[in-house]
Amino acid sequence: MKRKSLTFKFTLMFAAFILLTLAISSILSYLNQTRIYKQQREESVQFVASYLEELLISDDIYFIWYQDYFLKKAKDVLVPYDFDNDAVQDARHDYEEAISQDSPGMVLGTNIDFEDLSAKTKNAYEIYSHEYYQAAFEKARDMFNLAYIYYFVPNDDGTDEVTIVLDSDRTERIVNGKKYIDLGNTAKYPKESHERLWKAWETGKRPKGYDVFENQKGKTYAYYTPLFINGRKLGVIDVEINVSEIIHTIHMATLNNMIAVGSVLVIFSLFLLLVIRTNYIRKLVKLRDVIEDYSQNKDSSIAKQLKSEIANEDEISVIISKLADMIYELERYMKSLSRTAMALRDTKQKALEMSELAEKDSLTGIRNKTGYDKEVQKDKQEMDNGLKDLGVAMIDLNYLKKINDTYGHDKGNVAITSLCRIVCQIFDHSPVFRIGGDEFVVILKGHDLENIDNLITKFKRQLKELQDDPNLEYWEKTSAAIGYAVYNPEIDEDYESIFKRADAEMYKSKKEMKATRE
């Protein structure tokens, strides 16, 4: 190529243009990537903190029991180091088995308190609870690619020492040759380097910004969320991200952007040089018209027209041919993308169905304890926003154990479904839940709340008719105790207060019926 030729000069011009564009685009890309990625990571950290906060708050008194026992007995609790999701379920089974042996028919938090449990049952409860929360913290850390997630409780002695309750990174200790998670460790967080941590604890509010410090993973940003349950300040959730990973990711994204932009610039520069060199303006105009037509109409048949325009194998003709192939490929891709979108919708629908199934009681078909917890959480939020018309009715099936022991569990299931059907028929304007083997809860709203006394009378009358029917078997003569409570702002601080009053009324009715649990 001659140095004085236009092709050479245009080549130098395009080379200079490419270098300048790459430099500018790289700087802008780096700054933009830094801003976007930092914002994304901040949102991720805050989302994880909020998610874990809601998770712990949703467990209410159950988490408080877990923490209080942990702070007293952490070193006595042996949580297996290598537990997995299946082990969590096994731990839950062990806890439920322990409480059923200690207090048959009792439900923790309903008719028995944590302090009433035996030491063995408390220990089983603590192991299950720790595995459950530990798994949640680890899953959040891995899902959002975080450095650490902690939950700790500052000591009351005024020092800068905290007790670590939950740690997304397991540390082991050996007891009798077996590996367990090392629990109840303490750590020092100096106030001068962890200013926002102590501000979160002292003020009870999320501080703006992050504590920045160095650890074994490099420069780390820490975000804090204080945890309150029932007005009690319990501890601080600490979510940390590694800045080194962020910088590395931004560098890689900038490099990839440079490669992509550079590739595009080189291709188009060569394309323009070829057009100038060969003076195929007509083909260039034709190509422009075809591209505009396709961008507006998205008609892939234009690729066939392009193919028909190719009369030789020169550079622009090759580009035209490749464009036609690209249109064909793009058409195939769009069809594939459409099929993928349909498959994704089907998957989401199946996921929704599975979610609904998880909240459904397999015996009665109504919502179970999981669905009840979700409904209660929604009602609590509505009560915070001013909801006043709310009540709770507790229904407990009598003599279920006797029916199961004497006539078999299939007859016990008949008694349960019979009671469920009666409850749903009478309280047909309110959601009904089965929260235990023989326990049902009705969250009273609207018409049912306004006519609760008539509905209670109707319920008792209908059960009385069944019990007096000589043609029915013992298990068909449905017997149940019922009690209810309606929100009273003078005595009820929250939903739990209404629930406890309803539960007390139900047990009062049960005693009057002389049908307390065997």
mmCIF file with all atom_site columns, N, CA and C in Angstrom, residues 239-282:
data_model
loop_
_atom_site.group_PDB
_atom_site.id
_atom_site.type_symbol
_atom_site.label_atom_id
_atom_site.label_alt_id
_atom_site.label_comp_id
_atom_site.label_asym_id
_atom_site.label_entity_id
_atom_site.label_seq_id
_atom_site.pdbx_PDB_ins_code
_atom_site.Cartn_x
_atom_site.Cartn_y
_atom_site.Cartn_z
_atom_site.occupancy
_atom_site.B_iso_or_equiv
_atom_site.pdbx_formal_charge
_atom_site.auth_seq_id
_atom_site.auth_comp_id
_atom_site.auth_asym_id
_atom_site.auth_atom_id
_atom_site.pdbx_PDB_model_num
ATOM 1   N N  . VAL A 1 239 ? -23.727 -7.609 56.684 1.00 0.00 ? 239 VAL A N  1
ATOM 2   C CA . VAL A 1 239 ? -23.557 -8.150 55.330 1.00 0.00 ? 239 VAL A CA 1
ATOM 3   C C  . VAL A 1 239 ? -22.351 -7.457 54.704 1.00 0.00 ? 239 VAL A C  1
ATOM 4   N N  . GLU A 1 240 ? -21.386 -8.256 54.205 1.00 0.00 ? 240 GLU A N  1
ATOM 5   C CA . GLU A 1 240 ? -20.137 -7.689 53.721 1.00 0.00 ? 240 GLU A CA 1
ATOM 6   C C  . GLU A 1 240 ? -19.849 -8.115 52.285 1.00 0.00 ? 240 GLU A C  1
ATOM 7   N N  . ILE A 1 241 ? -19.290 -7.160 51.507 1.00 0.00 ? 241 ILE A N  1
ATOM 8   C CA . ILE A 1 241 ? -18.866 -7.438 50.131 1.00 0.00 ? 241 ILE A CA 1
ATOM 9   C C  . ILE A 1 241 ? -17.386 -7.149 50.008 1.00 0.00 ? 241 ILE A C  1
ATOM 10  N N  . ASN A 1 242 ? -16.737 -7.895 49.100 1.00 0.00 ? 242 ASN A N  1
ATOM 11  C CA . ASN A 1 242 ? -15.310 -7.730 48.875 1.00 0.00 ? 242 ASN A CA 1
ATOM 12  C C  . ASN A 1 242 ? -15.064 -6.789 47.711 1.00 0.00 ? 242 ASN A C  1
ATOM 13  N N  . VAL A 1 243 ? -14.362 -5.668 47.974 1.00 0.00 ? 243 VAL A N  1
ATOM 14  C CA . VAL A 1 243 ? -14.132 -4.654 46.954 1.00 0.00 ? 243 VAL A CA 1
ATOM 15  C C  . VAL A 1 243 ? -13.204 -5.162 45.866 1.00 0.00 ? 243 VAL A C  1
ATOM 16  N N  . SER A 1 244 ? -12.266 -6.036 46.229 1.00 0.00 ? 244 SER A N  1
ATOM 17  C CA . SER A 1 244 ? -11.329 -6.554 45.232 1.00 0.00 ? 244 SER A CA 1
ATOM 18  C C  . SER A 1 244 ? -12.063 -7.289 44.122 1.00 0.00 ? 244 SER A C  1
ATOM 19  N N  . GLU A 1 245 ? -13.092 -8.052 44.502 1.00 0.00 ? 245 GLU A N  1
ATOM 20  C CA . GLU A 1 245 ? -13.881 -8.761 43.493 1.00 0.00 ? 245 GLU A CA 1
ATOM 21  C C  . GLU A 1 245 ? -14.634 -7.785 42.611 1.00 0.00 ? 245 GLU A C  1
ATOM 22  N N  . ILE A 1 246 ? -15.141 -6.689 43.230 1.00 0.00 ? 246 ILE A N  1
ATOM 23  C CA . ILE A 1 246 ? -15.855 -5.678 42.443 1.00 0.00 ? 246 ILE A CA 1
ATOM 24  C C  . ILE A 1 246 ? -14.923 -5.044 41.417 1.00 0.00 ? 246 ILE A C  1
ATOM 25  N N  . ILE A 1 247 ? -13.724 -4.656 41.863 1.00 0.00 ? 247 ILE A N  1
ATOM 26  C CA . ILE A 1 247 ? -12.761 -4.017 40.957 1.00 0.00 ? 247 ILE A CA 1
ATOM 27  C C  . ILE A 1 247 ? -12.370 -4.975 39.841 1.00 0.00 ? 247 ILE A C  1
ATOM 28  N N  . HIS A 1 248 ? -12.135 -6.236 40.200 1.00 0.00 ? 248 HIS A N  1
ATOM 29  C CA . HIS A 1 248 ? -11.775 -7.216 39.171 1.00 0.00 ? 248 HIS A CA 1
ATOM 30  C C  . HIS A 1 248 ? -12.899 -7.382 38.153 1.00 0.00 ? 248 HIS A C  1
ATOM 31  N N  . THR A 1 249 ? -14.134 -7.447 38.641 1.00 0.00 ? 249 THR A N  1
ATOM 32  C CA . THR A 1 249 ? -15.283 -7.587 37.741 1.00 0.00 ? 249 THR A CA 1
ATOM 33  C C  . THR A 1 249 ? -15.411 -6.391 36.812 1.00 0.00 ? 249 THR A C  1
ATOM 34  N N  . ILE A 1 250 ? -15.197 -5.184 37.374 1.00 0.00 ? 250 ILE A N  1
ATOM 35  C CA . ILE A 1 250 ? -15.286 -3.974 36.546 1.00 0.00 ? 250 ILE A CA 1
ATOM 36  C C  . ILE A 1 250 ? -14.185 -3.961 35.494 1.00 0.00 ? 250 ILE A C  1
ATOM 37  N N  . HIS A 1 251 ? -12.982 -4.358 35.887 1.00 0.00 ? 251 HIS A N  1
ATOM 38  C CA . HIS A 1 251 ? -11.882 -4.409 34.921 1.00 0.00 ? 251 HIS A CA 1
ATOM 39  C C  . HIS A 1 251 ? -12.193 -5.376 33.782 1.00 0.00 ? 251 HIS A C  1
ATOM 40  N N  . MET A 1 252 ? -12.714 -6.546 34.140 1.00 0.00 ? 252 MET A N  1
ATOM 41  C CA . MET A 1 252 ? -13.041 -7.534 33.103 1.00 0.00 ? 252 MET A CA 1
ATOM 42  C C  . MET A 1 252 ? -14.156 -7.031 32.205 1.00 0.00 ? 252 MET A C  1
ATOM 43  N N  . ALA A 1 253 ? -15.165 -6.371 32.811 1.00 0.00 ? 253 ALA A N  1
ATOM 44  C CA . ALA A 1 253 ? -16.260 -5.838 32.005 1.00 0.00 ? 253 ALA A CA 1
ATOM 45  C C  . ALA A 1 253 ? -15.760 -4.748 31.064 1.00 0.00 ? 253 ALA A C  1
ATOM 46  N N  . THR A 1 254 ? -14.852 -3.893 31.563 1.00 0.00 ? 254 THR A N  1
ATOM 47  C CA . THR A 1 254 ? -14.289 -2.832 30.720 1.00 0.00 ? 254 THR A CA 1
ATOM 48  C C  . THR A 1 254 ? -13.462 -3.424 29.592 1.00 0.00 ? 254 THR A C  1
ATOM 49  N N  . LEU A 1 255 ? -12.661 -4.464 29.933 1.00 0.00 ? 255 LEU A N  1
ATOM 50  C CA . LEU A 1 255 ? -11.846 -5.109 28.906 1.00 0.00 ? 255 LEU A CA 1
ATOM 51  C C  . LEU A 1 255 ? -12.723 -5.750 27.831 1.00 0.00 ? 255 LEU A C  1
ATOM 52  N N  . ASN A 1 256 ? -13.775 -6.437 28.257 1.00 0.00 ? 256 ASN A N  1
ATOM 53  C CA . ASN A 1 256 ? -14.685 -7.056 27.292 1.00 0.00 ? 256 ASN A CA 1
ATOM 54  C C  . ASN A 1 256 ? -15.356 -5.996 26.427 1.00 0.00 ? 256 ASN A C  1
ATOM 55  N N  . ASN A 1 257 ? -15.704 -4.877 27.060 1.00 0.00 ? 257 ASN A N  1
ATOM 56  C CA . ASN A 1 257 ? -16.313 -3.792 26.299 1.00 0.00 ? 257 ASN A CA 1
ATOM 57  C C  . ASN A 1 257 ? -15.340 -3.230 25.272 1.00 0.00 ? 257 ASN A C  1
ATOM 58  N N  . MET A 1 258 ? -14.060 -3.095 25.667 1.00 0.00 ? 258 MET A N  1
ATOM 59  C CA . MET A 1 258 ? -13.042 -2.611 24.724 1.00 0.00 ? 258 MET A CA 1
ATOM 60  C C  . MET A 1 258 ? -12.897 -3.562 23.544 1.00 0.00 ? 258 MET A C  1
ATOM 61  N N  . ILE A 1 259 ? -12.884 -4.836 23.848 1.00 0.00 ? 259 ILE A N  1
ATOM 62  C CA . ILE A 1 259 ? -12.756 -5.831 22.770 1.00 0.00 ? 259 ILE A CA 1
ATOM 63  C C  . ILE A 1 259 ? -13.961 -5.765 21.839 1.00 0.00 ? 259 ILE A C  1
ATOM 64  N N  . ALA A 1 260 ? -15.157 -5.664 22.437 1.00 0.00 ? 260 ALA A N  1
ATOM 65  C CA . ALA A 1 260 ? -16.365 -5.616 21.606 1.00 0.00 ? 260 ALA A CA 1
ATOM 66  C C  . ALA A 1 260 ? -16.407 -4.353 20.756 1.00 0.00 ? 260 ALA A C  1
ATOM 67  N N  . VAL A 1 261 ? -16.149 -3.203 21.409 1.00 0.00 ? 261 VAL A N  1
ATOM 68  C CA . VAL A 1 261 ? -16.172 -1.932 20.670 1.00 0.00 ? 261 VAL A CA 1
ATOM 69  C C  . VAL A 1 261 ? -15.074 -1.910 19.626 1.00 0.00 ? 261 VAL A C  1
ATOM 70  N N  . GLY A 1 262 ? -13.869 -2.389 20.006 1.00 0.00 ? 262 GLY A N  1
ATOM 71  C CA . GLY A 1 262 ? -12.769 -2.418 19.048 1.00 0.00 ? 262 GLY A CA 1
ATOM 72  C C  . GLY A 1 262 ? -13.074 -3.294 17.858 1.00 0.00 ? 262 GLY A C  1
ATOM 73  N N  . SER A 1 263 ? -13.676 -4.453 18.121 1.00 0.00 ? 263 SER A N  1
ATOM 74  C CA . SER A 1 263 ? -14.023 -5.360 17.023 1.00 0.00 ? 263 SER A CA 1
ATOM 75  C C  . SER A 1 263 ? -15.015 -4.721 16.067 1.00 0.00 ? 263 SER A C  1
ATOM 76  N N  . VAL A 1 264 ? -16.029 -4.083 16.652 1.00 0.00 ? 264 VAL A N  1
ATOM 77  C CA . VAL A 1 264 ? -17.022 -3.420 15.808 1.00 0.00 ? 264 VAL A CA 1
ATOM 78  C C  . VAL A 1 264 ? -16.388 -2.303 14.982 1.00 0.00 ? 264 VAL A C  1
ATOM 79  N N  . LEU A 1 265 ? -15.532 -1.507 15.630 1.00 0.00 ? 265 LEU A N  1
ATOM 80  C CA . LEU A 1 265 ? -14.889 -0.398 14.909 1.00 0.00 ? 265 LEU A CA 1
ATOM 81  C C  . LEU A 1 265 ? -13.990 -0.897 13.778 1.00 0.00 ? 265 LEU A C  1
ATOM 82  N N  . VAL A 1 266 ? -13.243 -1.948 14.057 1.00 0.00 ? 266 VAL A N  1
ATOM 83  C CA . VAL A 1 266 ? -12.357 -2.485 13.016 1.00 0.00 ? 266 VAL A CA 1
ATOM 84  C C  . VAL A 1 266 ? -13.168 -3.008 11.834 1.00 0.00 ? 266 VAL A C  1
ATOM 85  N N  . ILE A 1 267 ? -14.240 -3.748 12.138 1.00 0.00 ? 267 ILE A N  1
ATOM 86  C CA . ILE A 1 267 ? -15.056 -4.305 11.057 1.00 0.00 ? 267 ILE A CA 1
ATOM 87  C C  . ILE A 1 267 ? -15.652 -3.208 10.192 1.00 0.00 ? 267 ILE A C  1
ATOM 88  N N  . PHE A 1 268 ? -16.201 -2.205 10.848 1.00 0.00 ? 268 PHE A N  1
ATOM 89  C CA . PHE A 1 268 ? -16.819 -1.128 10.069 1.00 0.00 ? 268 PHE A CA 1
ATOM 90  C C  . PHE A 1 268 ? -15.773 -0.271 9.355  1.00 0.00 ? 268 PHE A C  1
ATOM 91  N N  . SER A 1 269 ? -14.605 -0.111 9.941  1.00 0.00 ? 269 SER A N  1
ATOM 92  C CA . SER A 1 269 ? -13.544 0.644  9.262  1.00 0.00 ? 269 SER A CA 1
ATOM 93  C C  . SER A 1 269 ? -13.091 -0.079 8.000  1.00 0.00 ? 269 SER A C  1
ATOM 94  N N  . LEU A 1 270 ? -12.888 -1.377 8.110  1.00 0.00 ? 270 LEU A N  1
ATOM 95  C CA . LEU A 1 270 ? -12.508 -2.156 6.921  1.00 0.00 ? 270 LEU A CA 1
ATOM 96  C C  . LEU A 1 270 ? -13.607 -2.120 5.873  1.00 0.00 ? 270 LEU A C  1
ATOM 97  N N  . PHE A 1 271 ? -14.843 -2.212 6.373  1.00 0.00 ? 271 PHE A N  1
ATOM 98  C CA . PHE A 1 271 ? -15.963 -2.159 5.433  1.00 0.00 ? 271 PHE A CA 1
ATOM 99  C C  . PHE A 1 271 ? -15.971 -0.835 4.650  1.00 0.00 ? 271 PHE A C  1
ATOM 100 N N  . LEU A 1 272 ? -15.777 0.273  5.359  1.00 0.00 ? 272 LEU A N  1
ATOM 101 C CA . LEU A 1 272 ? -15.768 1.573  4.702  1.00 0.00 ? 272 LEU A CA 1
ATOM 102 C C  . LEU A 1 272 ? -14.574 1.733  3.758  1.00 0.00 ? 272 LEU A C  1
ATOM 103 N N  . LEU A 1 273 ? -13.422 1.212  4.174  1.00 0.00 ? 273 LEU A N  1
ATOM 104 C CA . LEU A 1 273 ? -12.244 1.271  3.303  1.00 0.00 ? 273 LEU A CA 1
ATOM 105 C C  . LEU A 1 273 ? -12.473 0.502  2.008  1.00 0.00 ? 273 LEU A C  1
ATOM 106 N N  . LEU A 1 274 ? -13.104 -0.644 2.140  1.00 0.00 ? 274 LEU A N  1
ATOM 107 C CA . LEU A 1 274 ? -13.390 -1.439 0.941  1.00 0.00 ? 274 LEU A CA 1
ATOM 108 C C  . LEU A 1 274 ? -14.361 -0.705 0.015  1.00 0.00 ? 274 LEU A C  1
ATOM 109 N N  . VAL A 1 275 ? -15.380 -0.054 0.650  1.00 0.00 ? 275 VAL A N  1
ATOM 110 C CA . VAL A 1 275 ? -16.352 0.681  -0.161 1.00 0.00 ? 275 VAL A CA 1
ATOM 111 C C  . VAL A 1 275 ? -15.668 1.824  -0.912 1.00 0.00 ? 275 VAL A C  1
ATOM 112 N N  . ILE A 1 276 ? -14.810 2.586  -0.178 1.00 0.00 ? 276 ILE A N  1
ATOM 113 C CA . ILE A 1 276 ? -14.102 3.712  -0.820 1.00 0.00 ? 276 ILE A CA 1
ATOM 114 C C  . ILE A 1 276 ? -13.161 3.202  -1.904 1.00 0.00 ? 276 ILE A C  1
ATOM 115 N N  . ARG A 1 277 ? -12.482 2.109  -1.584 1.00 0.00 ? 277 ARG A N  1
ATOM 116 C CA . ARG A 1 277 ? -11.506 1.578  -2.543 1.00 0.00 ? 277 ARG A CA 1
ATOM 117 C C  . ARG A 1 277 ? -12.168 1.049  -3.797 1.00 0.00 ? 277 ARG A C  1
ATOM 118 N N  . THR A 1 278 ? -13.203 0.374  -3.668 1.00 0.00 ? 278 THR A N  1
ATOM 119 C CA . THR A 1 278 ? -13.842 -0.247 -4.840 1.00 0.00 ? 278 THR A CA 1
ATOM 120 C C  . THR A 1 278 ? -14.916 0.630  -5.478 1.00 0.00 ? 278 THR A C  1
ATOM 121 N N  . ASN A 1 279 ? -15.315 1.723  -4.691 1.00 0.00 ? 279 ASN A N  1
ATOM 122 C CA . ASN A 1 279 ? -16.297 2.677  -5.233 1.00 0.00 ? 279 ASN A CA 1
ATOM 123 C C  . ASN A 1 279 ? -17.633 2.021  -5.559 1.00 0.00 ? 279 ASN A C  1
ATOM 124 N N  . TYR A 1 280 ? -18.040 1.137  -4.671 1.00 0.00 ? 280 TYR A N  1
ATOM 125 C CA . TYR A 1 280 ? -19.329 0.468  -4.875 1.00 0.00 ? 280 TYR A CA 1
ATOM 126 C C  . TYR A 1 280 ? -20.419 1.226  -4.107 1.00 0.00 ? 280 TYR A C  1
ATOM 127 N N  . ILE A 1 281 ? -20.599 2.473  -4.472 1.00 0.00 ? 281 ILE A N  1
ATOM 128 C CA . ILE A 1 281 ? -21.575 3.295  -3.778 1.00 0.00 ? 281 ILE A CA 1
ATOM 129 C C  . ILE A 1 281 ? -22.983 2.737  -3.951 1.00 0.00 ? 281 ILE A C  1
ATOM 130 N N  . ARG A 1 282 ? -23.249 2.237  -5.153 1.00 0.00 ? 282 ARG A N  1
ATOM 131 C CA . ARG A 1 282 ? -24.600 1.724  -5.400 1.00 0.00 ? 282 ARG A CA 1
ATOM 132 C C  . ARG A 1 282 ? -24.935 0.570  -4.456 1.00 0.00 ? 282 ARG A C  1
#
